[in-house]
Tab-separated table of C-alpha atoms in Angstrom:
chain	number	residue	atom	x	y	z
F	1	MET	CA	-57.351	-27.528	39.732
F	2	ARG	CA	-57.647	-25.418	36.811
F	3	ARG	CA	-55.656	-26.273	33.944
F	4	PHE	CA	-54.210	-23.565	31.675
F	5	HIS	CA	-53.049	-24.178	28.091
F	6	SER	CA	-51.050	-21.557	26.333
F	7	LEU	CA	-50.413	-23.099	23.121
F	8	LEU	CA	-52.134	-22.000	19.863
F	9	ILE	CA	-53.995	-24.940	18.456
F	10	THR	CA	-56.196	-24.339	15.221
F	11	LEU	CA	-59.762	-25.574	15.152
F	12	PRO	CA	-62.125	-25.685	12.226
F	13	LEU	CA	-64.467	-23.587	14.149
F	14	ALA	CA	-63.475	-20.441	12.374
F	15	LEU	CA	-61.189	-21.802	9.523
F	16	LEU	CA	-60.622	-19.174	7.100
F	17	MET	CA	-60.786	-20.145	3.484
F	18	GLY	CA	-58.361	-18.519	1.218
F	19	LEU	CA	-60.615	-15.806	-0.128
F	20	GLY	CA	-58.421	-13.619	-2.054
F	21	LEU	CA	-61.269	-12.052	-3.934
F	22	LEU	CA	-63.043	-11.395	-0.576
F	23	PHE	CA	-64.781	-7.984	-1.442
F	24	ALA	CA	-66.096	-6.193	-4.341
F	25	ALA	CA	-66.798	-2.527	-5.397
F	26	ALA	CA	-70.260	-1.727	-6.219
F	27	ARG	CA	-69.100	1.525	-7.717
F	28	ASP	CA	-67.072	2.395	-10.614
F	29	ASP	CA	-63.662	1.434	-9.858
F	30	ALA	CA	-62.253	4.756	-11.259
F	31	VAL	CA	-64.692	6.710	-8.888
F	32	ALA	CA	-63.834	4.379	-6.038
F	33	VAL	CA	-60.133	4.775	-6.260
F	34	ALA	CA	-60.643	8.814	-6.745
F	35	ALA	CA	-62.550	8.749	-3.371
F	36	LEU	CA	-59.300	7.634	-1.542
F	37	PRO	CA	-57.713	10.462	0.387
F	38	PRO	CA	-54.319	11.678	-0.584
F	39	GLY	CA	-51.488	9.333	0.267
F	40	HIS	CA	-53.817	6.426	0.464
F	41	PRO	CA	-51.939	3.255	-0.822
F	42	ALA	CA	-52.997	2.434	-4.430
F	43	LEU	CA	-55.479	-0.062	-5.349
F	44	SER	CA	-55.103	-1.069	-9.051
F	45	ALA	CA	-58.218	-0.750	-11.406
F	46	GLU	CA	-57.545	-4.181	-12.566
F	47	GLU	CA	-57.952	-5.695	-9.035
F	48	VAL	CA	-60.899	-3.580	-8.342
F	49	SER	CA	-62.696	-4.957	-11.724
F	50	ASP	CA	-61.755	-8.410	-10.915
F	51	TRP	CA	-63.409	-8.093	-7.490
F	52	MET	CA	-66.473	-6.772	-8.936
F	53	ALA	CA	-66.819	-9.495	-11.536
F	54	TRP	CA	-66.571	-12.156	-8.785
F	55	LEU	CA	-69.442	-10.500	-6.906
F	56	SER	CA	-71.649	-10.177	-9.753
F	57	GLU	CA	-70.922	-13.837	-10.805
F	58	ASN	CA	-71.285	-15.339	-7.149
F	59	ALA	CA	-74.477	-13.088	-6.474
F	60	VAL	CA	-73.138	-12.512	-3.083
F	61	TYR	CA	-74.912	-9.850	-1.049
F	62	LEU	CA	-72.250	-8.838	1.560
F	63	PRO	CA	-71.601	-9.126	4.417
F	64	PHE	CA	-73.315	-12.453	4.446
F	65	LEU	CA	-71.678	-14.981	2.220
F	66	ARG	CA	-73.496	-18.372	2.805
F	67	GLY	CA	-76.917	-19.068	1.985
F	68	LEU	CA	-78.943	-18.641	5.069
F	69	GLY	CA	-80.489	-21.853	6.229
F	70	ASP	CA	-77.655	-24.095	5.018
F	71	PRO	CA	-77.022	-26.932	7.425
F	72	ALA	CA	-73.896	-27.060	9.564
F	73	ARG	CA	-71.745	-29.818	9.781
F	74	VAL	CA	-71.917	-30.047	13.535
F	75	PRO	CA	-75.477	-29.636	15.153
F	76	THR	CA	-74.444	-27.201	18.004
F	77	THR	CA	-76.862	-24.953	19.867
F	78	ALA	CA	-76.572	-21.456	21.398
F	79	ASN	CA	-76.397	-22.953	24.813
F	80	ASP	CA	-73.228	-24.811	23.834
F	81	PHE	CA	-71.467	-21.376	23.244
F	82	TYR	CA	-72.907	-19.797	26.405
F	83	LEU	CA	-70.486	-17.841	28.605
F	84	PRO	CA	-70.973	-16.033	31.837
F	85	GLY	CA	-71.076	-12.212	32.372
F	86	THR	CA	-73.604	-9.640	30.905
F	87	GLN	CA	-76.208	-11.423	28.670
F	88	PRO	CA	-78.131	-10.264	25.679
F	89	GLY	CA	-80.912	-8.012	26.937
F	90	GLY	CA	-79.039	-7.308	30.118
F	91	LEU	CA	-78.646	-3.610	29.724
F	92	GLN	CA	-81.099	-1.026	31.001
F	93	THR	CA	-79.602	1.610	28.914
F	94	GLU	CA	-78.325	0.549	25.447
F	95	VAL	CA	-74.867	1.327	24.295
F	96	THR	CA	-74.846	4.904	23.021
F	97	ASP	CA	-74.169	5.272	19.105
F	98	PRO	CA	-70.680	6.418	18.793
F	99	VAL	CA	-71.847	9.360	16.485
F	100	GLN	CA	-73.483	10.701	19.778
F	101	CYS	CA	-70.128	11.221	21.215
F	102	TYR	CA	-68.649	12.946	18.105
F	103	GLY	CA	-69.943	16.261	19.295
F	104	CYS	CA	-67.071	16.491	22.009
F	105	HIS	CA	-64.758	13.746	21.112
F	106	PHE	CA	-64.194	14.250	17.334
F	107	GLY	CA	-62.729	17.093	15.237
F	108	TYR	CA	-61.296	19.419	18.148
F	109	LEU	CA	-57.637	19.151	17.438
F	110	PRO	CA	-57.432	19.607	13.526
F	111	ALA	CA	-53.608	20.240	13.821
F	112	ASN	CA	-53.120	17.277	15.984
F	113	PRO	CA	-55.596	14.603	15.106
F	114	ASP	CA	-53.711	11.813	16.904
F	115	GLY	CA	-54.475	13.796	19.989
F	116	GLU	CA	-58.047	13.082	19.504
F	117	THR	CA	-60.129	10.108	20.581
F	118	GLY	CA	-62.696	10.105	17.941
F	119	TYR	CA	-60.642	10.390	14.854
F	120	THR	CA	-58.016	7.947	15.811
F	121	TRP	CA	-60.719	5.489	16.930
F	122	THR	CA	-62.516	5.910	13.596
F	123	GLY	CA	-59.398	5.072	11.817
F	124	SER	CA	-58.929	1.677	13.832
F	125	MET	CA	-59.702	-1.785	13.448
F	126	MET	CA	-61.718	-1.757	16.615
F	127	ALA	CA	-64.283	0.642	14.950
F	128	GLN	CA	-64.336	-1.628	11.873
F	129	SER	CA	-64.505	-5.070	13.681
F	130	ALA	CA	-68.066	-5.381	12.590
F	131	ARG	CA	-67.531	-4.285	8.945
F	132	ASP	CA	-64.462	-6.244	8.393
F	133	PRO	CA	-65.086	-8.627	5.412
F	134	VAL	CA	-62.444	-11.088	6.394
F	135	PHE	CA	-64.455	-11.548	9.547
F	136	TYR	CA	-67.592	-12.060	7.929
F	137	ALA	CA	-66.073	-14.758	5.626
F	138	ALA	CA	-64.787	-16.716	8.800
F	139	LEU	CA	-67.993	-16.180	10.482
F	140	ASP	CA	-69.698	-17.819	7.508
F	141	VAL	CA	-67.371	-20.649	7.763
F	142	ALA	CA	-67.865	-20.905	11.347
F	143	ASN	CA	-71.591	-21.197	11.291
F	144	GLY	CA	-71.358	-23.588	8.483
F	145	ASP	CA	-68.874	-25.807	10.630
F	146	ALA	CA	-71.012	-25.522	13.910
F	147	ALA	CA	-74.450	-24.165	14.201
F	148	GLU	CA	-74.851	-20.930	16.216
F	149	ALA	CA	-71.169	-20.583	16.494
F	150	GLY	CA	-71.436	-16.971	14.865
F	151	GLN	CA	-73.058	-15.828	18.200
F	152	PHE	CA	-69.667	-16.613	20.038
F	153	CYS	CA	-67.794	-14.640	17.438
F	154	LEU	CA	-70.366	-11.465	17.338
F	155	ARG	CA	-69.912	-10.949	21.012
F	156	CYS	CA	-66.483	-9.585	20.536
F	157	HIS	CA	-66.812	-8.320	16.978
F	158	ALA	CA	-70.325	-6.542	17.319
F	159	PRO	CA	-70.747	-6.246	21.188
F	160	ARG	CA	-73.345	-3.643	20.904
F	161	GLY	CA	-75.548	-5.606	18.801
F	162	TRP	CA	-74.741	-8.783	20.816
F	163	LEU	CA	-75.728	-7.138	24.067
F	164	ALA	CA	-78.907	-5.858	22.519
F	165	GLY	CA	-79.962	-9.320	21.495
F	166	ARG	CA	-79.405	-8.718	17.742
F	167	ALA	CA	-76.829	-11.450	17.171
F	168	ALA	CA	-79.458	-14.233	18.085
F	169	ASP	CA	-79.354	-14.746	14.378
F	170	SER	CA	-75.625	-16.043	14.206
F	171	SER	CA	-75.280	-14.795	10.691
F	172	GLY	CA	-75.157	-11.172	11.830
F	173	VAL	CA	-78.307	-10.334	9.615
F	174	SER	CA	-79.996	-8.649	12.447
F	175	LEU	CA	-77.313	-6.072	13.203
F	176	MET	CA	-78.443	-2.465	12.901
F	177	GLY	CA	-76.430	0.442	11.735
F	178	ALA	CA	-74.615	1.699	14.842
F	179	ASP	CA	-73.790	-1.813	15.655
F	180	LEU	CA	-71.372	-1.872	12.780
F	181	GLY	CA	-69.234	0.442	14.971
F	182	GLY	CA	-67.640	-2.593	16.159
F	183	VAL	CA	-65.803	-2.270	19.546
F	184	GLN	CA	-67.126	1.267	20.316
F	185	CYS	CA	-66.851	3.983	23.082
F	186	GLU	CA	-69.353	2.672	25.358
F	187	VAL	CA	-68.615	-0.797	25.264
F	188	CYS	CA	-65.003	-0.284	26.684
F	189	HIS	CA	-66.018	2.786	28.895
F	190	ARG	CA	-68.876	0.829	30.628
F	191	MET	CA	-66.793	-2.320	31.203
F	192	VAL	CA	-66.354	-3.609	34.608
F	193	ASP	CA	-63.578	-5.601	36.037
F	194	PRO	CA	-65.048	-9.059	36.618
F	195	PHE	CA	-62.807	-9.610	39.482
F	196	TYR	CA	-63.467	-6.673	41.896
F	197	SER	CA	-60.540	-5.070	43.625
F	198	ALA	CA	-60.892	-2.090	45.979
F	199	GLU	CA	-59.300	0.460	43.841
F	200	ASN	CA	-62.166	0.122	41.292
F	201	PRO	CA	-65.368	2.017	41.464
F	202	ALA	CA	-67.405	0.904	44.441
F	203	ARG	CA	-70.433	0.814	42.146
F	204	ASP	CA	-68.597	-2.184	40.405
F	205	VAL	CA	-69.747	-4.371	43.550
F	206	ASP	CA	-73.376	-3.924	42.751
F	207	VAL	CA	-72.977	-4.475	39.029
F	208	LEU	CA	-71.211	-7.703	39.733
F	209	ALA	CA	-73.681	-8.912	42.475
F	210	ALA	CA	-76.549	-8.278	40.068
F	211	LEU	CA	-75.237	-10.785	37.593
F	212	ALA	CA	-76.879	-14.156	37.442
F	213	ASP	CA	-73.696	-15.779	36.333
F	214	ALA	CA	-70.568	-13.571	37.042
F	215	PRO	CA	-67.327	-14.804	35.102
F	216	THR	CA	-64.793	-16.947	36.966
F	217	VAL	CA	-62.022	-16.796	34.020
F	218	LEU	CA	-60.902	-13.917	32.069
F	219	GLY	CA	-61.526	-14.131	28.185
F	220	SER	CA	-63.677	-15.130	25.253
F	221	GLY	CA	-65.869	-12.046	25.279
F	222	ALA	CA	-67.341	-12.953	28.696
F	223	ILE	CA	-67.473	-9.365	29.438
F	224	VAL	CA	-69.199	-7.293	32.288
F	225	VAL	CA	-70.861	-4.028	31.153
F	226	ASP	CA	-72.685	-1.516	33.541
F	227	PRO	CA	-76.417	-1.962	32.924
F	228	GLU	CA	-76.724	1.899	33.312
F	229	ASP	CA	-75.075	4.477	31.347
F	230	GLU	CA	-72.308	4.937	34.006
F	231	ARG	CA	-68.936	5.598	32.050
F	232	ARG	CA	-65.305	4.914	33.313
F	233	GLY	CA	-61.947	5.753	32.165
F	234	PRO	CA	-58.401	5.812	33.642
F	235	PHE	CA	-58.661	9.646	34.714
F	236	ASP	CA	-60.063	11.118	37.609
F	237	LEU	CA	-62.018	13.985	35.823
F	238	GLN	CA	-63.086	15.924	38.916
F	239	LEU	CA	-59.458	16.814	39.465
F	240	ASP	CA	-59.339	18.320	35.998
F	241	TRP	CA	-62.894	20.032	35.563
F	242	ASP	CA	-64.872	22.453	37.425
F	243	THR	CA	-67.893	21.016	35.698
F	244	ASN	CA	-68.965	17.563	34.760
F	245	PRO	CA	-68.634	17.600	30.995
F	246	HIS	CA	-71.407	14.911	30.782
F	247	SER	CA	-73.808	16.659	32.780
F	248	ILE	CA	-75.307	17.988	29.558
F	249	LEU	CA	-76.425	14.486	28.814
F	250	GLY	CA	-78.045	14.070	32.304
F	251	LEU	CA	-74.819	11.754	33.377
F	252	ASP	CA	-73.201	11.662	36.376
F	253	TRP	CA	-69.310	12.305	36.635
F	254	PRO	CA	-67.412	9.542	34.845
F	255	LEU	CA	-65.819	7.181	37.156
F	256	GLN	CA	-62.232	6.562	37.511
F	257	SER	CA	-61.343	2.870	36.809
F	258	PRO	CA	-57.920	1.520	37.024
F	259	PHE	CA	-59.077	-1.566	35.335
F	260	HIS	CA	-59.095	0.488	32.029
F	261	THR	CA	-55.165	0.745	32.330
F	262	GLU	CA	-54.689	-2.942	32.889
F	263	ALA	CA	-54.013	-5.429	30.260
F	264	ALA	CA	-56.866	-7.632	31.621
F	265	LEU	CA	-59.183	-5.141	29.997
F	266	CYS	CA	-57.878	-6.248	26.588
F	267	GLY	CA	-57.475	-9.856	27.675
F	268	SER	CA	-61.557	-9.938	27.767
F	269	CYS	CA	-61.516	-10.527	24.102
F	270	HIS	CA	-57.912	-11.325	23.269
F	271	ASP	CA	-57.731	-14.744	24.985
F	272	ILE	CA	-60.243	-16.881	23.190
F	273	THR	CA	-61.364	-20.437	24.134
F	274	ASN	CA	-63.528	-22.739	22.218
F	275	PRO	CA	-66.265	-23.594	24.944
F	276	VAL	CA	-67.616	-26.578	22.873
F	277	PHE	CA	-64.694	-28.789	23.833
F	278	SER	CA	-63.144	-29.641	27.546
F	279	TRP	CA	-60.004	-30.919	28.697
F	280	ASP	CA	-60.470	-34.595	29.733
F	281	GLU	CA	-57.737	-35.841	32.110
F	282	GLY	CA	-58.430	-39.343	31.522
F	283	SER	CA	-57.953	-39.264	27.817
F	284	GLN	CA	-55.405	-36.563	27.902
F	285	SER	CA	-57.242	-34.914	25.095
F	286	TYR	CA	-59.999	-32.347	24.375
F	287	VAL	CA	-63.385	-33.804	24.000
F	288	ALA	CA	-66.696	-32.419	23.081
F	289	ASN	CA	-69.237	-31.504	25.806
F	290	ALA	CA	-72.643	-32.870	25.891
F	291	LEU	CA	-75.029	-31.421	23.094
F	292	ASP	CA	-76.956	-28.214	24.556
F	293	THR	CA	-74.778	-27.914	27.407
F	294	PRO	CA	-72.658	-24.937	28.443
F	295	GLY	CA	-69.137	-25.869	28.909
F	296	ASP	CA	-66.527	-24.950	31.615
F	297	VAL	CA	-64.442	-22.110	29.749
F	298	SER	CA	-61.458	-22.771	31.975
F	299	GLU	CA	-61.138	-26.380	30.589
F	300	GLY	CA	-61.868	-25.351	26.938
F	301	PHE	CA	-60.118	-25.786	23.898
F	302	PRO	CA	-57.554	-22.650	23.384
F	303	LEU	CA	-57.807	-20.846	20.090
F	304	GLU	CA	-56.136	-17.493	20.790
F	305	ARG	CA	-53.661	-16.752	23.575
F	306	THR	CA	-52.441	-13.106	23.202
F	307	TYR	CA	-53.119	-12.112	26.676
F	308	SER	CA	-51.768	-15.316	28.059
F	309	GLU	CA	-48.608	-14.835	26.149
F	310	TRP	CA	-48.305	-11.403	27.627
F	311	LEU	CA	-48.765	-12.706	30.985
F	312	LEU	CA	-45.570	-14.937	30.675
F	313	SER	CA	-43.558	-12.372	28.868
F	314	GLU	CA	-40.890	-9.887	30.274
F	315	TYR	CA	-43.437	-7.294	29.651
F	316	ASN	CA	-45.524	-8.081	32.431
F	317	THR	CA	-43.520	-6.425	35.183
F	318	PRO	CA	-43.961	-3.236	37.163
F	319	GLN	CA	-41.344	-1.492	35.127
F	320	GLY	CA	-41.881	-3.100	31.779
F	321	VAL	CA	-39.393	-3.046	28.931
F	322	TYR	CA	-37.639	-0.130	27.410
F	323	ALA	CA	-39.224	0.166	23.820
F	324	PRO	CA	-39.597	3.930	23.088
F	325	GLN	CA	-40.550	2.961	19.325
F	326	PHE	CA	-43.843	1.778	21.039
F	327	GLY	CA	-44.424	3.871	24.001
F	328	GLY	CA	-44.879	7.264	22.569
F	329	ASN	CA	-44.347	9.924	25.325
F	330	GLU	CA	-43.433	6.956	27.752
F	331	PRO	CA	-40.239	5.187	26.836
F	332	TYR	CA	-41.097	2.172	29.056
F	333	VAL	CA	-44.001	-0.089	28.214
F	334	SER	CA	-45.591	-2.964	30.012
F	335	THR	CA	-49.311	-3.470	29.285
F	336	CYS	CA	-51.214	-3.876	26.065
F	337	GLN	CA	-52.493	-0.154	26.309
F	338	ASP	CA	-48.780	1.025	26.600
F	339	CYS	CA	-48.005	-0.245	23.051
F	340	HIS	CA	-51.436	-0.199	21.279
F	341	MET	CA	-52.359	2.992	22.945
F	342	ARG	CA	-49.208	4.770	23.310
F	343	LYS	CA	-49.126	8.007	25.299
F	344	VAL	CA	-49.304	11.112	22.917
F	345	THR	CA	-49.861	14.737	23.869
F	346	GLY	CA	-53.819	15.460	23.376
F	347	SER	CA	-56.941	15.747	24.966
F	348	GLY	CA	-59.788	13.265	25.534
F	349	GLY	CA	-62.329	15.855	24.334
F	350	SER	CA	-63.603	19.197	24.035
F	351	PHE	CA	-66.538	20.710	26.079
F	352	PHE	CA	-67.708	24.036	24.429
F	353	GLY	CA	-64.076	24.462	23.480
F	354	ASN	CA	-62.432	23.670	27.089
F	355	MET	CA	-59.981	20.818	26.892
F	356	VAL	CA	-57.524	19.516	29.374
F	357	GLU	CA	-54.251	18.649	27.505
F	358	ARG	CA	-52.473	15.671	28.604
F	359	ASP	CA	-48.841	14.388	27.788
F	360	ASN	CA	-50.146	10.834	28.686
F	361	MET	CA	-53.203	10.788	26.616
F	362	PRO	CA	-53.792	7.230	25.355
F	363	LEU	CA	-53.895	7.246	21.515
F	364	HIS	CA	-57.268	5.676	20.799
F	365	ASP	CA	-56.196	3.872	17.673
F	366	LEU	CA	-55.535	0.649	19.471
F	367	THR	CA	-52.918	-0.032	16.695
F	368	GLY	CA	-52.455	-3.352	15.499
F	369	ALA	CA	-51.072	-5.023	12.277
F	370	ASN	CA	-53.932	-4.943	9.888
F	371	THR	CA	-53.188	-2.683	6.875
F	372	TRP	CA	-55.348	-4.631	4.408
F	373	VAL	CA	-58.914	-4.468	5.575
F	374	PRO	CA	-58.763	-0.566	6.021
F	375	LEU	CA	-57.606	-0.507	2.437
F	376	THR	CA	-60.623	-2.541	1.291
F	377	LEU	CA	-63.367	-0.892	3.119
F	378	PRO	CA	-63.697	2.226	0.986
F	379	LEU	CA	-64.558	0.083	-1.968
F	380	HIS	CA	-66.704	-2.292	-0.203
F	381	PRO	CA	-70.125	-2.586	-1.704
F	382	GLU	CA	-72.128	-2.255	1.514
F	383	PHE	CA	-69.918	-0.393	4.061
F	384	GLY	CA	-67.847	1.920	1.585
F	385	ASP	CA	-70.390	4.785	1.824
F	386	ASP	CA	-70.073	4.649	5.629
F	387	PHE	CA	-66.880	6.855	5.099
F	388	ASP	CA	-66.693	10.562	4.219
F	389	GLN	CA	-63.515	12.103	3.570
F	390	THR	CA	-62.565	12.523	7.018
F	391	GLY	CA	-63.258	9.025	7.653
F	392	LEU	CA	-61.183	7.681	4.741
F	393	ALA	CA	-58.277	10.033	6.029
F	394	ALA	CA	-58.619	8.414	9.424
F	395	LEU	CA	-58.523	4.943	7.880
F	396	ASP	CA	-55.429	5.835	6.144
F	397	ALA	CA	-53.877	7.234	9.049
F	398	GLY	CA	-54.387	3.902	10.880
F	399	ILE	CA	-52.974	2.023	7.978
F	400	GLN	CA	-49.770	4.103	8.523
F	401	ARG	CA	-49.668	3.714	12.242
F	402	ALA	CA	-50.183	-0.439	11.678
F	403	ARG	CA	-47.442	-0.449	9.025
F	404	TYR	CA	-45.130	1.166	11.700
F	405	MET	CA	-46.049	-1.256	14.179
F	406	VAL	CA	-45.353	-3.988	12.102
F	407	GLN	CA	-42.003	-2.503	10.869
F	408	ASN	CA	-41.046	-2.252	14.564
F	409	ALA	CA	-42.354	-5.752	15.842
F	410	GLY	CA	-39.222	-7.407	14.977
F	411	ILE	CA	-35.555	-6.945	14.682
F	412	LEU	CA	-33.983	-8.382	11.323
F	413	ASP	CA	-30.251	-9.318	11.925
F	414	VAL	CA	-28.376	-10.765	8.811
F	415	GLN	CA	-24.875	-12.216	9.454
F	416	GLN	CA	-22.439	-13.841	6.787
F	417	GLN	CA	-20.664	-17.023	8.154
F	418	GLY	CA	-18.326	-18.372	5.334
F	419	ASN	CA	-20.759	-19.465	2.734
F	420	GLN	CA	-23.627	-19.307	4.834
F	421	LEU	CA	-26.156	-16.575	5.619
F	422	ILE	CA	-27.429	-16.373	9.043
F	423	VAL	CA	-30.865	-14.533	9.366
F	424	THR	CA	-32.275	-14.074	12.914
F	425	ILE	CA	-35.546	-12.228	13.816
F	426	THR	CA	-35.908	-11.041	17.419
F	427	ASN	CA	-39.511	-10.584	18.691
F	428	GLU	CA	-39.669	-7.152	20.197
F	429	THR	CA	-43.358	-7.409	21.053
F	430	GLY	CA	-44.955	-8.684	24.366
F	431	HIS	CA	-46.631	-11.691	22.687
F	432	LYS	CA	-45.849	-14.025	19.866
F	433	LEU	CA	-45.146	-12.804	16.586
F	434	PRO	CA	-47.519	-12.965	14.982
F	435	THR	CA	-50.219	-13.714	17.534
F	436	GLY	CA	-54.144	-13.691	17.743
F	437	TYR	CA	-56.080	-15.349	14.935
F	438	PRO	CA	-54.018	-18.369	13.989
F	439	GLU	CA	-55.999	-19.453	10.882
F	440	GLY	CA	-55.359	-16.160	9.194
F	441	ARG	CA	-51.999	-14.657	10.391
F	442	ARG	CA	-48.548	-15.954	8.877
F	443	MET	CA	-45.107	-14.556	8.778
F	444	TRP	CA	-42.276	-15.797	6.860
F	445	LEU	CA	-38.785	-14.547	5.624
F	446	GLN	CA	-38.345	-13.716	1.861
F	447	VAL	CA	-34.647	-14.162	1.240
F	448	GLU	CA	-33.126	-13.019	-2.202
F	449	GLY	CA	-29.565	-13.649	-3.364
F	450	TYR	CA	-27.879	-11.683	-6.405
F	451	ASP	CA	-24.750	-12.113	-8.079
F	452	SER	CA	-22.196	-9.447	-8.662
F	453	GLY	CA	-24.143	-8.109	-11.918
F	454	GLY	CA	-27.115	-7.678	-9.682
F	455	ASN	CA	-28.987	-10.841	-11.200
F	456	LEU	CA	-31.300	-12.737	-8.888
F	457	VAL	CA	-29.823	-16.164	-8.438
F	458	PHE	CA	-31.658	-17.332	-5.111
F	459	THR	CA	-34.910	-16.993	-3.718
F	460	SER	CA	-36.509	-18.507	-0.382
F	461	GLY	CA	-39.989	-17.745	0.623
F	462	ALA	CA	-40.963	-15.802	-2.629
F	463	TYR	CA	-44.551	-14.406	-2.524
F	464	ASP	CA	-46.301	-13.692	-5.452
F	465	ALA	CA	-48.601	-10.695	-4.806
F	466	ALA	CA	-50.481	-11.233	-8.030
F	467	THR	CA	-51.642	-14.753	-7.182
F	468	GLY	CA	-51.370	-14.907	-3.659
F	469	GLU	CA	-49.058	-18.122	-3.665
F	470	LEU	CA	-46.120	-18.633	-1.527
F	471	THR	CA	-43.421	-20.616	-3.114
F	472	GLU	CA	-42.277	-22.744	-0.259
F	473	ASP	CA	-38.775	-24.556	0.123
F	474	ALA	CA	-36.874	-26.728	2.596
F	475	ASN	CA	-35.441	-23.576	4.408
F	476	LEU	CA	-38.519	-21.928	4.816
F	477	GLN	CA	-40.670	-21.628	7.972
F	478	VAL	CA	-44.022	-19.973	8.083
């Protein structure tokens, strides 16, 4: 009998240190700030200078923060982090560089960029998951805690490189330029449902049968990717197009895949289990597996449970929940995609000027809650040059969408009862709020009280943006 644990339990595997000075600008701060697109949230010159000074003083060559070769606290091996599914070197055709997709999937709706796929994806954290400086800090800590742990992290954050075998060095130092595109077009559009059902492409049967070790549990990046360049998506393009738009590349018609509309697709990386530990019924606790031995991930230590939280939510119903603030053109939302790829009016691409406009086009931003990392990337000493003005504008648009998502994720209600102020937060999401990475995401209420003269007389949960310190008190919950 499998035992599923939905609690979020922290583990030093990826403990995020308080790195308020995580990145630095290699360019002059005034030039870097000037490079931001109009309307981009401001970065102070003093902050930028401080970050540059920190970089210089510590002689850090980002993105790799720790000295290579430093011994880890736990002598784990790559086998300890092994998971089933498609393995490194298992693709006959490498995942295509996203730049190769831009010819048809970028810049074709200048008056409605949200209706494009390439523009919105470029501004997403999915596109930046292998540039994220916070990720590299956590990766460094993970490798310092447990040898080879970084391979486990890179399989989701840099899947193109991982699938090609360039994550064997768990620091990520072997990743190539296109690998930094993170969770990119073909990673998702070649994914196969690991648990075949008849509505999915018949080809999936052969893909799964060819695996030496097929997944038995969803999650932790144990994905199945078509070894050949056979692309999939939610729509039947043969109903809309007279000519296969991918024929110019020598490819077959893209396959229609209902899996790409299901939350399970997202759950492939958004339910994370530490495979080094397993549940022991005898001791009623998690114990370390034998060294250099793959564990049973169905019994592993739960780290992140966003998908499992959704499974247990009211959103996981055929009708879903009425939430027009999330759904775009469709007011009822159910799956991850319904909120994080809300339906807009747009087109998936342009083939020599020919487009099929849809009112249910999924917004390819995969919007989450991260506003800080996209703000820092233009000033990053290594990755900052990856963004031209269009890329900077895409990042800024992604920041605005993430800010909107956070502002609508909960409802704040304030009621006065006598001398008491009752503050209630109602979670409007289909998972915990916050959810995901437990070592790096926190929420709290900052409550301020003023007298009749407008003077501040009470504060609970005061956060000092200059120092990064949170003043805690007896009433505060984090």
